[in-house]
Amino acid sequence: MTETTSVGFIGLGLMGGPMAANVARAGFPLTVWNRTPAKCEPVRELGARVATTAAEAAAASDVLVTMVSDDAALEDLLFGSAGVADALPSGAVVIDMSTTSPACMESVATRLAERDVRFVDSPVFGSTEPATTGDLWAIVGADADDLARVRPVLDAMCGTVFHMGPVGAGSLMKVCGNLIVTGMIALLGESLTLGTDGGLDPAAMLDVLDAIDFTSPLWKGKGSLVVEGDYAPRFPLRHALKDVRLARSVAASRGLDLRVVAGAEQQYAAAAEAGHQDDDVIAVVHAVRPTAS
Ligand code: NA7
């Protein structure tokens, strides 16, 4: 698979837009489609063809990348009235880079295989900044041969590729990572609110968090946004709420109870209910003081 491989890209949201731009910049012939057409304009300017239907983008693809919201959006896109799965050429490969459930990944792979289409499960870690610079971390579940086929396309968007196992393993690792990240961000919101309520300077708090052995780039990365009052979405809070619910339901299907994440879910749900669903995930801080919004 080379730069002459035709790539389709569906789902040009906050993440998919810059990711598709990097595929175009890498020189792949690219056809894109997005439900809200205006989001296709920046990649059109980079030379991508904008399809008028999702099926048209699929029909033009050796490799089709999907980057949509969740299981329901992916299943609707592939197997609903848009007709994407039926439009894909025999022998094509679909890479789903959305955050979806392992069960959805396995079922999509089976249904695509019936149409002689291969499937690579590849959610990503990293938000809009590494999406823009092409430095995302791809977490792949796929046959090794399928991964090798699509690797040049992944490399156009990602700085690192981890191969976790067969289809579903990428999604499971993403769920496991996300429950830590979303839990950390919810805890950061609680910690900053408690500290500042007691008179601490939040910037000084972040210096401490950055120096002790629980160091993570998340503390300053997200904490400084609270200090600056900047809640513009890099990773929208509604996706964090989806992720904690996904982690709990995947765990529940195995008879496991993620009680710490259940607490984080309550905070994200309260922040979303207060109107912060489209703000950055760190807007969870607003939920700690129940009367605030
Ligand atoms: P966004 O910015 O909310 O983008 C979501 C994209 O998914 C956007 O292009 C949507 O189209 C598209 N979408 C959602 N539902 C559908 C359906 N039913 N059919 C077709 N297209 C759809 O999310 P991000 O880019 O931040 O994140 C994407 C994924 O990565 C998500 O799983 C995160 O958890 C991680 P729209 O523009 O709204 O018309």
mmCIF file of C-alpha atoms and ligand atoms in Angstrom:
data_model
loop_
_atom_site.group_PDB
_atom_site.id
_atom_site.type_symbol
_atom_site.label_atom_id
_atom_site.label_comp_id
_atom_site.label_asym_id
_atom_site.label_seq_id
_atom_site.Cartn_x
_atom_site.Cartn_y
_atom_site.Cartn_z
ATOM 1 C CA MET A 1 0.000 0.000 0.000
ATOM 2 C CA THR A 2 1.551 3.304 -1.108
ATOM 3 C CA GLU A 3 0.677 6.961 -1.605
ATOM 4 C CA THR A 4 -1.286 5.819 -4.691
ATOM 5 C CA THR A 5 -3.698 4.001 -2.355
ATOM 6 C CA SER A 6 -7.053 5.778 -2.518
ATOM 7 C CA VAL A 7 -8.188 6.803 0.931
ATOM 8 C CA GLY A 8 -11.715 7.739 2.000
ATOM 9 C CA PHE A 9 -12.351 9.615 5.236
ATOM 10 C CA ILE A 10 -15.757 9.926 6.899
ATOM 11 C CA GLY A 11 -16.288 12.008 10.038
ATOM 12 C CA LEU A 12 -14.474 15.335 9.944
ATOM 13 C CA GLY A 13 -15.235 16.525 13.475
ATOM 14 C CA LEU A 14 -12.771 18.051 15.936
ATOM 15 C CA MET A 15 -10.423 15.058 15.555
ATOM 16 C CA GLY A 16 -11.268 13.763 12.089
ATOM 17 C CA GLY A 17 -10.810 17.159 10.404
ATOM 18 C CA PRO A 18 -7.102 17.574 11.232
ATOM 19 C CA MET A 19 -6.480 13.815 10.806
ATOM 20 C CA ALA A 20 -7.902 13.875 7.269
ATOM 21 C CA ALA A 21 -5.808 16.962 6.543
ATOM 22 C CA ASN A 22 -2.679 14.974 7.430
ATOM 23 C CA VAL A 23 -3.727 12.147 5.081
ATOM 24 C CA ALA A 24 -4.072 14.738 2.301
ATOM 25 C CA ARG A 25 -0.706 16.291 3.134
ATOM 26 C CA ALA A 26 0.948 12.841 2.988
ATOM 27 C CA GLY A 27 -0.036 12.691 -0.683
ATOM 28 C CA PHE A 28 -2.771 10.025 -0.659
ATOM 29 C CA PRO A 29 -5.599 10.550 -3.170
ATOM 30 C CA LEU A 30 -8.332 11.433 -0.676
ATOM 31 C CA THR A 31 -12.134 11.545 -0.844
ATOM 32 C CA VAL A 32 -13.973 12.851 2.220
ATOM 33 C CA TRP A 33 -17.542 13.043 3.426
ATOM 34 C CA ASN A 34 -19.057 14.591 6.523
ATOM 35 C CA ARG A 35 -22.699 14.744 7.612
ATOM 36 C CA THR A 36 -22.293 18.512 8.072
ATOM 37 C CA PRO A 37 -20.704 19.401 4.711
ATOM 38 C CA ALA A 38 -19.076 22.717 5.740
ATOM 39 C CA LYS A 39 -16.475 20.827 7.817
ATOM 40 C CA CYS A 40 -15.029 19.407 4.570
ATOM 41 C CA GLU A 41 -13.852 22.793 3.271
ATOM 42 C CA PRO A 42 -10.379 22.886 4.926
ATOM 43 C CA VAL A 43 -9.448 19.488 3.405
ATOM 44 C CA ARG A 44 -10.900 20.469 0.026
ATOM 45 C CA GLU A 45 -8.360 23.319 0.075
ATOM 46 C CA LEU A 46 -5.616 20.696 0.565
ATOM 47 C CA GLY A 47 -6.738 18.906 -2.613
ATOM 48 C CA ALA A 48 -9.218 16.353 -1.269
ATOM 49 C CA ARG A 49 -12.325 15.495 -3.273
ATOM 50 C CA VAL A 50 -15.534 16.106 -1.340
ATOM 51 C CA ALA A 51 -18.130 13.390 -1.982
ATOM 52 C CA THR A 52 -21.813 14.258 -2.001
ATOM 53 C CA THR A 53 -22.767 11.015 -0.216
ATOM 54 C CA ALA A 54 -21.026 8.690 2.227
ATOM 55 C CA ALA A 55 -21.477 5.802 -0.216
ATOM 56 C CA GLU A 56 -19.677 7.792 -2.920
ATOM 57 C CA ALA A 57 -16.680 8.253 -0.591
ATOM 58 C CA ALA A 58 -16.731 4.530 0.260
ATOM 59 C CA ALA A 59 -16.886 3.451 -3.385
ATOM 60 C CA ALA A 60 -13.720 5.455 -4.111
ATOM 61 C CA SER A 61 -11.709 3.892 -1.245
ATOM 62 C CA ASP A 62 -9.037 1.206 -1.041
ATOM 63 C CA VAL A 63 -8.835 2.226 2.612
ATOM 64 C CA LEU A 64 -11.757 3.925 4.356
ATOM 65 C CA VAL A 65 -11.132 5.731 7.660
ATOM 66 C CA THR A 66 -14.106 6.387 9.933
ATOM 67 C CA MET A 67 -13.932 8.862 12.830
ATOM 68 C CA VAL A 68 -17.430 9.311 14.213
ATOM 69 C CA SER A 69 -18.947 9.700 17.675
ATOM 70 C CA ASP A 70 -19.784 6.246 19.000
ATOM 71 C CA ASP A 71 -21.082 2.707 18.302
ATOM 72 C CA ALA A 72 -24.493 3.914 17.135
ATOM 73 C CA ALA A 73 -23.025 6.456 14.697
ATOM 74 C CA LEU A 74 -20.605 3.897 13.241
ATOM 75 C CA GLU A 75 -23.236 1.176 12.810
ATOM 76 C CA ASP A 76 -25.681 3.660 11.302
ATOM 77 C CA LEU A 77 -23.057 4.925 8.890
ATOM 78 C CA LEU A 78 -21.847 1.493 7.757
ATOM 79 C CA PHE A 79 -25.044 -0.556 7.758
ATOM 80 C CA GLY A 80 -27.862 2.031 7.793
ATOM 81 C CA SER A 81 -29.455 3.896 4.930
ATOM 82 C CA ALA A 82 -26.154 5.579 3.939
ATOM 83 C CA GLY A 83 -25.153 2.220 2.443
ATOM 84 C CA VAL A 84 -21.412 2.566 3.135
ATOM 85 C CA ALA A 85 -20.651 -1.139 3.704
ATOM 86 C CA ASP A 86 -22.404 -2.157 0.496
ATOM 87 C CA ALA A 87 -20.603 0.547 -1.509
ATOM 88 C CA LEU A 88 -17.074 -0.516 -0.470
ATOM 89 C CA PRO A 89 -15.046 -2.276 -3.165
ATOM 90 C CA SER A 90 -14.263 -5.941 -2.539
ATOM 91 C CA GLY A 91 -10.848 -6.186 -0.839
ATOM 92 C CA ALA A 92 -11.048 -2.726 0.745
ATOM 93 C CA VAL A 93 -10.002 -2.141 4.364
ATOM 94 C CA VAL A 94 -11.960 -0.052 6.873
ATOM 95 C CA ILE A 95 -10.054 1.548 9.761
ATOM 96 C CA ASP A 96 -12.334 2.759 12.525
ATOM 97 C CA MET A 97 -10.508 5.334 14.654
ATOM 98 C CA SER A 98 -13.516 6.382 16.771
ATOM 99 C CA THR A 99 -13.806 5.362 20.416
ATOM 100 C CA THR A 100 -16.247 2.458 20.271
ATOM 101 C CA SER A 101 -16.866 -0.772 22.197
ATOM 102 C CA PRO A 102 -14.946 -4.039 21.658
ATOM 103 C CA ALA A 103 -18.263 -5.824 20.949
ATOM 104 C CA CYS A 104 -19.114 -3.284 18.240
ATOM 105 C CA MET A 105 -15.655 -3.724 16.672
ATOM 106 C CA GLU A 106 -16.030 -7.516 16.562
ATOM 107 C CA SER A 107 -19.508 -7.330 15.073
ATOM 108 C CA VAL A 108 -18.490 -4.748 12.445
ATOM 109 C CA ALA A 109 -15.495 -6.904 11.441
ATOM 110 C CA THR A 110 -17.740 -9.957 10.999
ATOM 111 C CA ARG A 111 -20.336 -8.091 8.956
ATOM 112 C CA LEU A 112 -17.695 -6.476 6.720
ATOM 113 C CA ALA A 113 -15.953 -9.830 6.187
ATOM 114 C CA GLU A 114 -19.235 -11.123 4.700
ATOM 115 C CA ARG A 115 -18.718 -8.431 2.025
ATOM 116 C CA ASP A 116 -15.029 -9.326 1.506
ATOM 117 C CA VAL A 117 -13.935 -6.144 3.325
ATOM 118 C CA ARG A 118 -11.213 -6.252 6.002
ATOM 119 C CA PHE A 119 -11.385 -4.297 9.262
ATOM 120 C CA VAL A 120 -8.852 -2.596 11.534
ATOM 121 C CA ASP A 121 -9.922 -1.351 14.975
ATOM 122 C CA SER A 122 -7.731 1.674 15.727
ATOM 123 C CA PRO A 123 -8.892 4.219 18.285
ATOM 124 C CA VAL A 124 -6.379 6.913 19.167
ATOM 125 C CA PHE A 125 -4.994 8.571 22.252
ATOM 126 C CA GLY A 126 -4.256 12.289 22.025
ATOM 127 C CA SER A 127 -6.589 15.208 21.413
ATOM 128 C CA THR A 128 -6.765 17.978 18.823
ATOM 129 C CA GLU A 129 -3.153 19.126 19.140
ATOM 130 C CA PRO A 130 -1.457 15.786 18.271
ATOM 131 C CA ALA A 131 -4.246 15.231 15.717
ATOM 132 C CA THR A 132 -3.088 18.427 14.011
ATOM 133 C CA THR A 133 0.631 17.653 14.197
ATOM 134 C CA GLY A 134 0.195 13.992 13.146
ATOM 135 C CA ASP A 135 1.479 12.690 16.493
ATOM 136 C CA LEU A 136 -1.501 10.648 17.716
ATOM 137 C CA TRP A 137 -1.032 7.265 19.392
ATOM 138 C CA ALA A 138 -2.910 4.548 17.461
ATOM 139 C CA ILE A 139 -4.080 1.563 19.529
ATOM 140 C CA VAL A 140 -4.724 -1.211 17.040
ATOM 141 C CA GLY A 141 -6.736 -4.429 17.090
ATOM 142 C CA ALA A 142 -6.303 -6.265 13.787
ATOM 143 C CA ASP A 143 -4.695 -9.153 11.966
ATOM 144 C CA ALA A 144 -1.009 -8.362 11.496
ATOM 145 C CA ASP A 145 -1.383 -8.508 7.686
ATOM 146 C CA ASP A 146 -4.243 -6.017 7.715
ATOM 147 C CA LEU A 147 -2.275 -3.668 9.944
ATOM 148 C CA ALA A 148 0.734 -3.892 7.617
ATOM 149 C CA ARG A 149 -1.498 -2.987 4.658
ATOM 150 C CA VAL A 150 -2.854 0.180 6.265
ATOM 151 C CA ARG A 151 0.254 1.194 8.193
ATOM 152 C CA PRO A 152 1.268 4.012 5.769
ATOM 153 C CA VAL A 153 -2.178 5.587 6.225
ATOM 154 C CA LEU A 154 -1.934 5.333 10.027
ATOM 155 C CA ASP A 155 1.587 6.764 9.903
ATOM 156 C CA ALA A 156 0.233 9.866 8.163
ATOM 157 C CA MET A 157 -1.840 10.612 11.281
ATOM 158 C CA CYS A 158 -0.024 8.943 14.166
ATOM 159 C CA GLY A 159 3.472 9.131 15.629
ATOM 160 C CA THR A 160 3.180 5.782 17.413
ATOM 161 C CA VAL A 161 1.273 2.583 16.627
ATOM 162 C CA PHE A 162 0.649 -0.053 19.311
ATOM 163 C CA HIS A 163 -0.652 -3.432 18.077
ATOM 164 C CA MET A 164 -2.643 -4.923 20.988
ATOM 165 C CA GLY A 165 -4.030 -8.094 19.353
ATOM 166 C CA PRO A 166 -6.992 -9.043 17.138
ATOM 167 C CA VAL A 167 -9.987 -6.814 16.320
ATOM 168 C CA GLY A 168 -11.534 -5.613 19.595
ATOM 169 C CA ALA A 169 -8.199 -5.469 21.458
ATOM 170 C CA GLY A 170 -7.527 -1.894 20.310
ATOM 171 C CA SER A 171 -10.918 -0.791 21.545
ATOM 172 C CA LEU A 172 -10.491 -2.612 24.872
ATOM 173 C CA MET A 173 -7.113 -0.924 25.481
ATOM 174 C CA LYS A 174 -8.648 2.440 24.588
ATOM 175 C CA VAL A 175 -11.439 1.839 27.117
ATOM 176 C CA CYS A 176 -8.834 0.858 29.769
ATOM 177 C CA GLY A 177 -6.739 3.970 29.071
ATOM 178 C CA ASN A 178 -9.719 6.290 28.942
ATOM 179 C CA LEU A 179 -11.015 5.226 32.318
ATOM 180 C CA ILE A 180 -7.704 6.341 33.834
ATOM 181 C CA VAL A 181 -7.591 9.647 31.945
ATOM 182 C CA THR A 182 -11.222 10.565 32.594
ATOM 183 C CA GLY A 183 -10.826 9.584 36.255
ATOM 184 C CA MET A 184 -7.671 11.728 36.564
ATOM 185 C CA ILE A 185 -9.384 14.755 35.037
ATOM 186 C CA ALA A 186 -12.413 14.390 37.314
ATOM 187 C CA LEU A 187 -10.043 14.131 40.317
ATOM 188 C CA LEU A 188 -8.092 17.184 39.133
ATOM 189 C CA GLY A 189 -11.356 19.148 39.082
ATOM 190 C CA GLU A 190 -12.119 18.055 42.638
ATOM 191 C CA SER A 191 -8.577 18.749 43.855
ATOM 192 C CA LEU A 192 -8.384 22.263 42.357
ATOM 193 C CA THR A 193 -11.833 23.180 43.637
ATOM 194 C CA LEU A 194 -11.107 21.964 47.158
ATOM 195 C CA GLY A 195 -7.700 23.688 47.249
ATOM 196 C CA THR A 196 -8.871 27.034 45.901
ATOM 197 C CA ASP A 197 -11.941 26.942 48.128
ATOM 198 C CA GLY A 198 -9.514 26.773 51.054
ATOM 199 C CA GLY A 199 -7.444 29.686 49.740
ATOM 200 C CA LEU A 200 -4.698 27.964 47.736
ATOM 201 C CA ASP A 201 -3.385 29.547 44.530
ATOM 202 C CA PRO A 202 -4.331 27.120 41.697
ATOM 203 C CA ALA A 203 -1.127 27.854 39.736
ATOM 204 C CA ALA A 204 0.928 27.046 42.843
ATOM 205 C CA MET A 205 -1.091 23.860 43.290
ATOM 206 C CA LEU A 206 -0.199 22.800 39.737
ATOM 207 C CA ASP A 207 3.508 23.400 40.454
ATOM 208 C CA VAL A 208 3.252 20.956 43.361
ATOM 209 C CA LEU A 209 1.325 18.367 41.342
ATOM 210 C CA ASP A 210 3.971 18.664 38.626
ATOM 211 C CA ALA A 211 6.846 17.970 41.010
ATOM 212 C CA ILE A 212 5.782 14.994 43.090
ATOM 213 C CA ASP A 213 5.840 11.345 42.077
ATOM 214 C CA PHE A 214 2.286 11.370 40.736
ATOM 215 C CA THR A 215 3.510 13.619 37.910
ATOM 216 C CA SER A 216 1.558 13.641 34.656
ATOM 217 C CA PRO A 217 1.401 16.161 31.804
ATOM 218 C CA LEU A 218 -2.364 16.126 32.372
ATOM 219 C CA TRP A 219 -2.180 18.127 35.615
ATOM 220 C CA LYS A 220 -0.643 21.221 34.040
ATOM 221 C CA GLY A 221 -2.116 20.601 30.598
ATOM 222 C CA LYS A 222 -5.704 20.602 31.853
ATOM 223 C CA GLY A 223 -5.191 22.478 35.155
ATOM 224 C CA SER A 224 -3.779 25.572 33.450
ATOM 225 C CA LEU A 225 -6.980 25.779 31.380
ATOM 226 C CA VAL A 226 -8.921 26.106 34.646
ATOM 227 C CA VAL A 227 -6.521 28.822 35.835
ATOM 228 C CA GLU A 228 -7.048 30.677 32.520
ATOM 229 C CA GLY A 229 -10.803 29.996 32.429
ATOM 230 C CA ASP A 230 -10.367 28.481 28.940
ATOM 231 C CA TYR A 231 -12.973 25.783 28.290
ATOM 232 C CA ALA A 232 -12.771 25.715 24.469
ATOM 233 C CA PRO A 233 -13.162 22.037 23.479
ATOM 234 C CA ARG A 234 -9.957 20.111 22.722
ATOM 235 C CA PHE A 235 -11.779 16.976 23.874
ATOM 236 C CA PRO A 236 -15.482 17.653 24.472
ATOM 237 C CA LEU A 237 -16.911 16.714 27.855
ATOM 238 C CA ARG A 238 -19.781 14.790 26.194
ATOM 239 C CA HIS A 239 -17.183 12.316 24.854
ATOM 240 C CA ALA A 240 -15.681 11.853 28.342
ATOM 241 C CA LEU A 241 -19.165 11.051 29.643
ATOM 242 C CA LYS A 242 -19.569 8.541 26.801
ATOM 243 C CA ASP A 243 -16.155 7.048 27.670
ATOM 244 C CA VAL A 244 -16.843 6.534 31.388
ATOM 245 C CA ARG A 245 -20.198 4.944 30.539
ATOM 246 C CA LEU A 246 -18.505 2.757 27.932
ATOM 247 C CA ALA A 247 -15.871 1.623 30.462
ATOM 248 C CA ARG A 248 -18.556 0.754 33.005
ATOM 249 C CA SER A 249 -20.692 -1.149 30.532
ATOM 250 C CA VAL A 250 -17.728 -3.114 29.113
ATOM 251 C CA ALA A 251 -16.758 -3.969 32.697
ATOM 252 C CA ALA A 252 -20.347 -4.870 33.626
ATOM 253 C CA SER A 253 -20.535 -7.272 30.674
ATOM 254 C CA ARG A 254 -17.650 -9.121 32.387
ATOM 255 C CA GLY A 255 -19.212 -8.980 35.864
ATOM 256 C CA LEU A 256 -16.807 -6.228 37.009
ATOM 257 C CA ASP A 257 -17.824 -3.085 38.885
ATOM 258 C CA LEU A 258 -15.742 0.073 38.303
ATOM 259 C CA ARG A 259 -16.828 2.050 41.373
ATOM 260 C CA VAL A 260 -14.193 4.802 41.119
ATOM 261 C CA VAL A 261 -15.240 5.474 37.527
ATOM 262 C CA ALA A 262 -18.872 5.456 38.677
ATOM 263 C CA GLY A 263 -18.030 8.527 40.782
ATOM 264 C CA ALA A 264 -16.385 10.221 37.800
ATOM 265 C CA GLU A 265 -19.473 9.423 35.728
ATOM 266 C CA GLN A 266 -21.649 11.294 38.247
ATOM 267 C CA GLN A 267 -19.442 14.380 37.965
ATOM 268 C CA TYR A 268 -19.393 14.326 34.138
ATOM 269 C CA ALA A 269 -23.161 13.778 34.005
ATOM 270 C CA ALA A 270 -23.747 16.719 36.368
ATOM 271 C CA ALA A 271 -21.465 19.000 34.317
ATOM 272 C CA ALA A 272 -23.228 17.965 31.083
ATOM 273 C CA GLU A 273 -26.617 18.595 32.693
ATOM 274 C CA ALA A 274 -25.427 22.075 33.701
ATOM 275 C CA GLY A 275 -24.776 22.831 30.015
ATOM 276 C CA HIS A 276 -21.054 22.025 29.682
ATOM 277 C CA GLN A 277 -21.383 19.044 27.324
ATOM 278 C CA ASP A 278 -19.701 20.832 24.406
ATOM 279 C CA ASP A 279 -16.993 22.485 26.542
ATOM 280 C CA ASP A 280 -13.618 20.885 27.124
ATOM 281 C CA VAL A 281 -13.557 17.859 29.409
ATOM 282 C CA ILE A 282 -11.956 19.905 32.210
ATOM 283 C CA ALA A 283 -15.285 21.769 32.533
ATOM 284 C CA VAL A 284 -16.068 18.822 34.851
ATOM 285 C CA VAL A 285 -14.598 21.157 37.481
ATOM 286 C CA HIS A 286 -17.938 23.013 37.430
ATOM 287 C CA ALA A 287 -19.742 19.977 38.819
ATOM 288 C CA VAL A 288 -17.809 19.935 42.089
ATOM 289 C CA ARG A 289 -19.711 22.910 43.471
ATOM 290 C CA PRO A 290 -23.269 21.701 42.855
ATOM 291 C CA THR A 291 -24.857 25.154 42.830
ATOM 292 C CA ALA A 292 -22.408 26.509 40.202
ATOM 293 C CA SER A 293 -22.879 26.113 36.455
HETATM 294 P P1 NA7 B 1 -16.877 15.340 17.126
HETATM 295 O O1 NA7 B 1 -16.178 16.637 16.882
HETATM 296 O O2 NA7 B 1 -18.152 15.338 17.908
HETATM 297 O O3 NA7 B 1 -17.133 14.663 15.693
HETATM 298 C C1 NA7 B 1 -17.974 13.556 15.536
HETATM 299 C C2 NA7 B 1 -18.049 13.223 14.059
HETATM 300 O O4 NA7 B 1 -18.962 12.129 13.879
HETATM 301 C C3 NA7 B 1 -18.595 14.387 13.214
HETATM 302 O O5 NA7 B 1 -17.950 14.362 11.956
HETATM 303 C C4 NA7 B 1 -20.057 14.000 13.086
HETATM 304 O O6 NA7 B 1 -20.711 14.597 11.992
HETATM 305 C C5 NA7 B 1 -19.939 12.505 12.908
HETATM 306 N N1 NA7 B 1 -21.180 11.768 13.162
HETATM 307 C C6 NA7 B 1 -21.822 11.623 14.349
HETATM 308 N N2 NA7 B 1 -22.919 10.856 14.207
HETATM 309 C C7 NA7 B 1 -22.955 10.497 12.909
HETATM 310 C C8 NA7 B 1 -23.843 9.707 12.132
HETATM 311 N N3 NA7 B 1 -24.916 9.099 12.690
HETATM 312 N N4 NA7 B 1 -23.586 9.546 10.810
HETATM 313 C C9 NA7 B 1 -22.513 10.147 10.255
HETATM 314 N N5 NA7 B 1 -21.624 10.918 10.926
HETATM 315 C C10 NA7 B 1 -21.861 11.087 12.231
HETATM 316 O O7 NA7 B 1 -15.939 14.278 17.843
HETATM 317 P P2 NA7 B 1 -14.335 14.170 17.860
HETATM 318 O O8 NA7 B 1 -13.821 14.392 16.479
HETATM 319 O O9 NA7 B 1 -13.790 14.972 18.988
HETATM 320 O O10 NA7 B 1 -14.163 12.632 18.290
HETATM 321 C C11 NA7 B 1 -14.399 11.565 17.387
HETATM 322 C C12 NA7 B 1 -14.167 10.237 18.090
HETATM 323 O O11 NA7 B 1 -12.826 10.174 18.637
HETATM 324 C C13 NA7 B 1 -15.082 9.982 19.278
HETATM 325 O O12 NA7 B 1 -15.378 8.605 19.317
HETATM 326 C C14 NA7 B 1 -14.247 10.422 20.481
HETATM 327 O O13 NA7 B 1 -14.664 9.761 21.659
HETATM 328 C C15 NA7 B 1 -12.839 10.095 20.073
HETATM 329 P P3 NA7 B 1 -21.229 16.145 12.110
HETATM 330 O O14 NA7 B 1 -20.033 16.991 11.853
HETATM 331 O O15 NA7 B 1 -21.764 16.290 13.519
HETATM 332 O O16 NA7 B 1 -22.284 16.258 11.088
#
